[in-house]
């Protein structure tokens, strides 16, 4: 092959061919040779790997577990919404219209209800105990009173109501059932209005409360729900095991009984664990003492405990 005079004068040089005429990076034969080696996997260490992009791994959808039981709070009763469907709907609509009207001017109390570390004295930590107190209902001092912000009603269990020996004729009939006991509706025996007093002398507060009488095994005598708590403007805190409330003499308070709270809890579990046939034995009710007519006598806890069998 004759030499091309132009190639000799060219400044282009190919290192692959060791000859002039084109640059190395433009050599077609070199590119073909390199691609062949790449296909054979002999040049992987010289290849620039593309950065791996993070692939968002969505967890597989969890299967829907069928539920056999619905856990509910104690709901029902008259409350501020009344017993009729119309009054309850009106009660719901009232909340939505609050922001559309001019707020009413209400007298503000200069009293502040505060909790501090001083209130933690005597409380055993850590704990998850319910707030159980002693309160005065009518002329009776009642122990094992559960403060329950999840309840829309105030309840006196029939075992405690029977010990008060109040006339049954005083009970007003109730049309609305309660939801939350045993997962099914429960019809109260009736409703009775009694004064509820929270007190640590000399500070006390009283409100007339509509209690529902419920015939159901319970280790508590009474449940104080949202109606009474709001009526008394009380503030309960389970962490501090205390409920505080405003009074004319300053901020009043009632401390919870942590030992009683745990006894109630253990008694309730015992009743469920031993079967329905022995559930009556789980109903431990404190003695309820009738107070003297003298107002000066302060509420005092009952020392003796009696197990009252549940009469089904």
Tab-separated table of C-alpha atoms in Angstrom:
chain	number	residue	atom	x	y	z
A	1	UNK	CA	0.000	0.000	0.000
A	2	UNK	CA	1.320	3.363	-1.046
A	3	UNK	CA	1.786	6.015	1.585
A	4	UNK	CA	-0.604	8.905	1.394
A	5	UNK	CA	1.392	12.147	1.223
A	6	UNK	CA	-1.444	13.993	3.033
A	7	UNK	CA	-1.244	11.514	5.943
A	8	UNK	CA	2.457	12.208	6.376
A	9	UNK	CA	1.811	15.947	6.550
A	10	UNK	CA	-1.169	15.507	8.975
A	11	UNK	CA	-0.724	16.406	12.614
A	12	UNK	CA	-3.364	13.822	13.641
A	13	UNK	CA	-1.886	10.736	15.273
A	14	UNK	CA	-3.579	7.515	16.470
A	15	UNK	CA	-1.820	5.740	19.290
A	16	UNK	CA	-3.827	2.573	18.597
A	17	UNK	CA	-2.564	2.318	15.001
A	18	UNK	CA	0.700	4.141	15.699
A	19	UNK	CA	0.097	6.105	12.557
A	20	UNK	CA	-1.041	9.509	11.370
A	21	UNK	CA	-4.388	10.343	9.801
A	22	UNK	CA	-6.816	10.607	12.739
A	23	UNK	CA	-6.840	11.197	16.454
A	24	UNK	CA	-6.986	8.275	18.875
A	25	UNK	CA	-10.344	9.375	20.307
A	26	UNK	CA	-11.800	9.310	16.791
A	27	UNK	CA	-10.556	5.812	15.969
A	28	UNK	CA	-13.521	3.648	14.994
A	29	UNK	CA	-11.589	0.372	15.242
A	30	UNK	CA	-10.442	1.254	18.774
A	31	UNK	CA	-14.019	1.977	19.840
A	32	UNK	CA	-15.217	-1.338	18.406
A	33	UNK	CA	-12.442	-3.190	20.197
A	34	UNK	CA	-13.261	-1.530	23.522
A	35	UNK	CA	-16.986	-2.279	23.203
A	36	UNK	CA	-16.140	-5.904	22.521
A	37	UNK	CA	-14.051	-6.116	25.691
A	38	UNK	CA	-16.863	-4.471	27.665
A	39	UNK	CA	-19.364	-7.033	26.418
A	40	UNK	CA	-16.960	-9.780	27.497
A	41	UNK	CA	-16.797	-8.252	30.978
A	42	UNK	CA	-13.042	-7.608	30.874
A	43	UNK	CA	-13.194	-3.866	31.573
A	44	UNK	CA	-15.726	-3.656	34.441
A	45	UNK	CA	-13.142	-2.215	36.826
A	46	UNK	CA	-12.676	0.764	34.488
A	47	UNK	CA	-16.345	1.538	34.008
A	48	UNK	CA	-17.972	4.392	35.909
A	49	UNK	CA	-20.970	3.044	37.761
A	50	UNK	CA	-24.132	5.101	37.761
A	51	UNK	CA	-25.138	6.283	41.228
A	52	UNK	CA	-27.880	4.142	42.688
A	53	UNK	CA	-31.054	6.077	43.168
A	54	UNK	CA	-32.945	5.480	46.364
A	55	UNK	CA	-36.043	3.510	45.654
A	56	UNK	CA	-38.839	4.322	48.013
A	57	UNK	CA	-40.002	1.061	49.398
A	58	UNK	CA	-43.563	1.332	50.523
A	59	UNK	CA	-44.494	-1.266	53.106
A	60	UNK	CA	-47.053	-3.751	51.882
A	61	UNK	CA	-50.582	-2.922	52.971
A	62	UNK	CA	-51.464	-4.568	56.246
A	63	UNK	CA	-54.417	-6.921	56.201
A	64	UNK	CA	-57.530	-5.624	57.908
A	65	UNK	CA	-58.014	-7.575	61.114
A	66	UNK	CA	-61.673	-8.336	61.751
A	67	UNK	CA	-62.905	-6.936	65.060
A	68	UNK	CA	-65.292	-8.831	67.283
A	69	UNK	CA	-65.582	-6.187	70.010
A	70	UNK	CA	-65.842	-2.440	70.002
A	71	UNK	CA	-64.250	-0.623	72.929
A	72	UNK	CA	-66.338	2.372	73.883
A	73	UNK	CA	-66.638	4.935	76.629
A	74	UNK	CA	-69.685	5.217	78.820
A	75	UNK	CA	-72.107	7.244	76.745
A	76	UNK	CA	-75.753	8.086	76.922
A	77	UNK	CA	-77.976	9.613	79.529
A	78	UNK	CA	-79.694	12.990	79.369
A	79	UNK	CA	-76.770	15.423	79.576
A	80	UNK	CA	-77.155	18.880	78.078
A	81	UNK	CA	-78.247	17.368	74.782
A	82	UNK	CA	-81.431	15.917	76.244
A	83	UNK	CA	-82.919	12.535	75.416
A	84	UNK	CA	-84.633	13.208	72.096
A	85	UNK	CA	-82.910	12.925	68.730
A	86	UNK	CA	-83.903	16.496	67.816
A	87	UNK	CA	-82.439	18.014	70.981
A	88	UNK	CA	-79.166	16.122	70.506
A	89	UNK	CA	-78.806	17.321	66.924
A	90	UNK	CA	-79.429	20.876	68.084
A	91	UNK	CA	-76.809	20.358	70.792
A	92	UNK	CA	-74.247	19.326	68.155
A	93	UNK	CA	-75.055	22.253	65.859
A	94	UNK	CA	-74.556	24.675	68.738
A	95	UNK	CA	-70.842	23.848	68.809
A	96	UNK	CA	-70.412	24.672	65.131
A	97	UNK	CA	-72.114	28.031	65.476
A	98	UNK	CA	-70.098	29.236	68.456
A	99	UNK	CA	-67.484	30.976	66.313
A	100	UNK	CA	-70.122	32.757	64.245
A	101	UNK	CA	-71.622	34.720	67.113
A	102	UNK	CA	-70.265	37.373	69.409
A	103	UNK	CA	-68.849	35.757	72.526
A	104	UNK	CA	-70.840	36.466	75.650
A	105	UNK	CA	-69.116	38.441	78.343
A	106	UNK	CA	-68.702	36.284	81.394
A	107	UNK	CA	-67.301	37.303	84.758
A	108	UNK	CA	-63.788	35.984	85.003
A	109	UNK	CA	-62.511	34.611	88.254
A	110	UNK	CA	-59.058	35.826	89.277
A	111	UNK	CA	-58.436	32.390	90.794
A	112	UNK	CA	-55.979	30.148	88.981
A	113	UNK	CA	-55.965	26.381	89.359
A	114	UNK	CA	-52.382	25.158	89.215
A	115	UNK	CA	-50.544	21.924	89.918
A	116	UNK	CA	-46.965	21.764	91.133
A	117	UNK	CA	-44.406	19.273	92.396
A	118	UNK	CA	-45.746	19.887	95.892
A	119	UNK	CA	-48.898	18.041	94.832
A	120	UNK	CA	-46.872	14.920	94.034
A	121	UNK	CA	-46.117	14.174	97.667
A	122	UNK	CA	-47.458	10.847	98.830
A	123	UNK	CA	-47.988	9.527	95.290
A	124	UNK	CA	-46.159	6.346	94.341
A	125	UNK	CA	-44.459	6.539	90.929
A	126	UNK	CA	-44.475	5.286	88.261
A	127	UNK	CA	-48.205	4.610	88.152
A	128	UNK	CA	-51.149	4.298	85.797
A	129	UNK	CA	-53.802	4.380	88.501
A	130	UNK	CA	-57.253	5.841	88.075
A	131	UNK	CA	-58.290	8.816	90.176
A	132	UNK	CA	-60.464	7.399	92.966
A	133	UNK	CA	-61.611	9.728	95.744
A	134	UNK	CA	-64.005	10.021	98.682
A	135	UNK	CA	-66.913	12.427	98.210
A	136	UNK	CA	-70.124	13.455	99.929
A	137	UNK	CA	-73.350	12.609	98.105
A	138	UNK	CA	-76.438	13.903	99.855
A	139	UNK	CA	-75.846	13.168	103.540
A	140	UNK	CA	-73.614	10.187	102.806
A	141	UNK	CA	-69.844	9.871	102.743
A	142	UNK	CA	-69.038	7.629	99.796
A	143	UNK	CA	-65.696	5.998	99.102
A	144	UNK	CA	-64.466	4.493	95.854
A	145	UNK	CA	-65.721	7.336	93.679
A	146	UNK	CA	-64.118	7.123	90.236
A	147	UNK	CA	-63.383	10.386	88.418
A	148	UNK	CA	-63.922	9.509	84.755
A	149	UNK	CA	-63.632	12.216	82.083
A	150	UNK	CA	-64.583	9.596	79.491
A	151	UNK	CA	-68.082	9.196	80.915
A	152	UNK	CA	-70.911	11.401	79.671
A	153	UNK	CA	-73.015	10.632	82.749
A	154	UNK	CA	-72.755	10.483	86.533
A	155	UNK	CA	-73.517	7.057	87.939
A	156	UNK	CA	-74.382	5.515	91.292
A	157	UNK	CA	-74.215	1.740	91.149
A	158	UNK	CA	-77.227	-0.017	92.585
A	159	UNK	CA	-75.205	-1.774	95.302
A	160	UNK	CA	-74.260	1.617	96.759
A	161	UNK	CA	-77.700	3.125	96.125
A	162	UNK	CA	-79.368	0.277	98.014
A	163	UNK	CA	-77.176	0.996	101.039
A	164	UNK	CA	-78.297	4.615	101.025
A	165	UNK	CA	-81.880	3.349	101.505
A	166	UNK	CA	-83.336	6.249	99.592
A	167	UNK	CA	-86.977	5.915	98.479
A	168	UNK	CA	-87.203	4.209	95.110
A	169	UNK	CA	-90.139	6.499	94.360
A	170	UNK	CA	-87.640	9.343	94.013
A	171	UNK	CA	-86.208	7.756	90.876
A	172	UNK	CA	-87.224	9.363	87.611
A	173	UNK	CA	-87.662	6.969	84.671
A	174	UNK	CA	-85.045	7.041	81.926
A	175	UNK	CA	-85.738	6.289	78.277
A	176	UNK	CA	-82.155	6.461	77.018
A	177	UNK	CA	-79.895	3.447	77.586
A	178	UNK	CA	-76.208	3.643	78.422
A	179	UNK	CA	-73.634	2.365	75.959
A	180	UNK	CA	-70.340	0.980	77.158
A	181	UNK	CA	-71.180	-1.668	79.734
A	182	UNK	CA	-70.338	-5.138	78.409
A	183	UNK	CA	-70.409	-3.661	74.909
A	184	UNK	CA	-74.207	-3.566	74.855
A	185	UNK	CA	-76.921	-1.081	75.850
A	186	UNK	CA	-77.883	-1.051	79.512
A	187	UNK	CA	-81.080	0.493	80.783
A	188	UNK	CA	-80.636	2.448	84.043
A	189	UNK	CA	-83.076	1.863	86.892
A	190	UNK	CA	-83.754	5.583	86.893
A	191	UNK	CA	-82.330	8.992	87.709
A	192	UNK	CA	-82.117	10.833	91.017
A	193	UNK	CA	-80.928	14.361	91.837
A	194	UNK	CA	-78.549	14.574	94.789
A	195	UNK	CA	-76.067	17.211	95.972
A	196	UNK	CA	-72.430	16.288	95.357
A	197	UNK	CA	-69.817	17.906	97.596
A	198	UNK	CA	-66.052	17.874	97.178
A	199	UNK	CA	-64.348	19.078	100.290
A	200	UNK	CA	-61.096	19.550	102.125
A	201	UNK	CA	-62.077	21.797	105.054
A	202	UNK	CA	-62.516	24.688	105.045
A	203	UNK	CA	-62.774	24.703	101.250
A	204	UNK	CA	-65.683	22.924	99.587
A	205	UNK	CA	-67.904	23.082	96.528
A	206	UNK	CA	-71.376	21.630	95.972
A	207	UNK	CA	-73.581	21.031	92.943
A	208	UNK	CA	-76.867	19.210	92.449
A	209	UNK	CA	-76.146	16.280	90.153
A	210	UNK	CA	-78.439	14.006	88.167
A	211	UNK	CA	-77.174	10.521	88.978
A	212	UNK	CA	-78.201	7.481	86.958
A	213	UNK	CA	-78.755	4.330	89.008
A	214	UNK	CA	-77.126	1.418	87.212
A	215	UNK	CA	-77.570	-2.218	88.180
A	216	UNK	CA	-74.236	-3.613	87.079
A	217	UNK	CA	-71.377	-5.347	88.962
A	218	UNK	CA	-68.630	-2.862	89.726
A	219	UNK	CA	-65.854	-2.406	92.235
A	220	UNK	CA	-66.702	1.318	92.330
A	221	UNK	CA	-69.599	2.888	94.175
A	222	UNK	CA	-69.938	5.983	92.005
A	223	UNK	CA	-68.621	7.327	88.715
A	224	UNK	CA	-68.284	11.088	88.420
A	225	UNK	CA	-68.361	11.969	84.722
A	226	UNK	CA	-68.028	15.105	82.638
A	227	UNK	CA	-71.347	16.710	83.695
A	228	UNK	CA	-70.300	17.031	87.340
A	229	UNK	CA	-66.669	17.815	86.559
A	230	UNK	CA	-67.692	20.702	84.311
A	231	UNK	CA	-70.433	21.891	86.648
A	232	UNK	CA	-67.948	22.159	89.513
A	233	UNK	CA	-65.325	23.682	87.176
A	234	UNK	CA	-63.034	21.007	88.543
A	235	UNK	CA	-59.698	19.969	87.067
A	236	UNK	CA	-58.662	16.339	87.627
A	237	UNK	CA	-55.119	15.096	86.993
A	238	UNK	CA	-54.382	11.402	87.300
A	239	UNK	CA	-50.614	11.982	87.319
A	240	UNK	CA	-50.965	14.056	90.492
A	241	UNK	CA	-53.779	11.802	91.802
A	242	UNK	CA	-55.763	14.912	92.648
A	243	UNK	CA	-58.763	16.958	91.604
A	244	UNK	CA	-58.844	20.724	92.196
A	245	UNK	CA	-61.782	23.136	92.066
A	246	UNK	CA	-62.551	26.807	92.770
A	247	UNK	CA	-64.318	27.772	95.997
A	248	UNK	CA	-65.178	31.100	97.667
A	249	UNK	CA	-62.286	30.428	100.056
A	250	UNK	CA	-59.718	29.728	97.360
A	251	UNK	CA	-58.654	26.689	95.375
A	252	UNK	CA	-59.902	23.464	96.937
A	253	UNK	CA	-58.516	20.001	96.346
A	254	UNK	CA	-59.253	16.353	97.036
A	255	UNK	CA	-56.449	13.829	96.858
A	256	UNK	CA	-57.040	10.432	95.334
A	257	UNK	CA	-56.619	7.193	97.236
A	258	UNK	CA	-53.975	5.303	95.275
A	259	UNK	CA	-54.298	2.111	97.312
A	260	UNK	CA	-58.068	2.093	96.902
A	261	UNK	CA	-57.644	2.675	93.182
A	262	UNK	CA	-55.469	-0.413	92.834
A	263	UNK	CA	-57.821	-2.477	94.973
A	264	UNK	CA	-60.740	-1.543	92.726
A	265	UNK	CA	-58.749	-2.424	89.636
A	266	UNK	CA	-57.639	-5.783	91.045
A	267	UNK	CA	-61.159	-6.585	92.213
A	268	UNK	CA	-62.622	-5.854	88.803
A	269	UNK	CA	-60.047	-8.058	87.066
A	270	UNK	CA	-60.682	-10.835	89.558
A	271	UNK	CA	-64.376	-10.747	88.754
A	272	UNK	CA	-63.774	-11.063	85.005
A	273	UNK	CA	-61.088	-13.701	85.449
A	274	UNK	CA	-63.168	-16.065	87.541
A	275	UNK	CA	-66.088	-16.178	85.152
A	276	UNK	CA	-69.535	-14.701	85.138
A	277	UNK	CA	-70.841	-17.243	87.622
A	278	UNK	CA	-68.691	-15.695	90.337
A	279	UNK	CA	-68.812	-12.121	89.160
A	280	UNK	CA	-70.888	-11.214	92.189
A	281	UNK	CA	-67.947	-11.962	94.448
A	282	UNK	CA	-65.941	-9.330	92.609
A	283	UNK	CA	-68.348	-6.611	93.671
A	284	UNK	CA	-66.640	-5.150	96.704
A	285	UNK	CA	-68.430	-2.094	98.000
A	286	UNK	CA	-67.239	0.227	100.726
A	287	UNK	CA	-69.484	0.990	103.640
A	288	UNK	CA	-71.363	4.205	103.144
A	289	UNK	CA	-71.831	6.132	106.354
A	290	UNK	CA	-74.640	8.557	106.861
A	291	UNK	CA	-73.427	11.891	108.119
A	292	UNK	CA	-74.902	13.674	111.110
A	293	UNK	CA	-77.157	16.582	110.297
A	294	UNK	CA	-74.516	18.950	111.622
A	295	UNK	CA	-72.745	20.668	108.719
A	296	UNK	CA	-69.562	21.099	110.759
A	297	UNK	CA	-68.766	17.400	110.596
A	298	UNK	CA	-66.248	16.891	107.788
A	299	UNK	CA	-66.286	13.845	105.480
A	300	UNK	CA	-64.046	11.046	106.702
A	301	UNK	CA	-63.115	7.815	104.970
A	302	UNK	CA	-64.747	4.615	106.150
A	303	UNK	CA	-62.247	2.300	107.770
A	304	UNK	CA	-64.145	-0.990	107.705
A	305	UNK	CA	-64.559	-2.778	104.396
A	306	UNK	CA	-67.391	-5.163	103.694
A	307	UNK	CA	-67.848	-7.421	100.698
A	308	UNK	CA	-71.423	-7.139	99.512
A	309	UNK	CA	-72.446	-10.071	97.285
A	310	UNK	CA	-74.162	-9.050	94.087
A	311	UNK	CA	-77.729	-10.213	93.871
A	312	UNK	CA	-78.341	-11.035	90.233
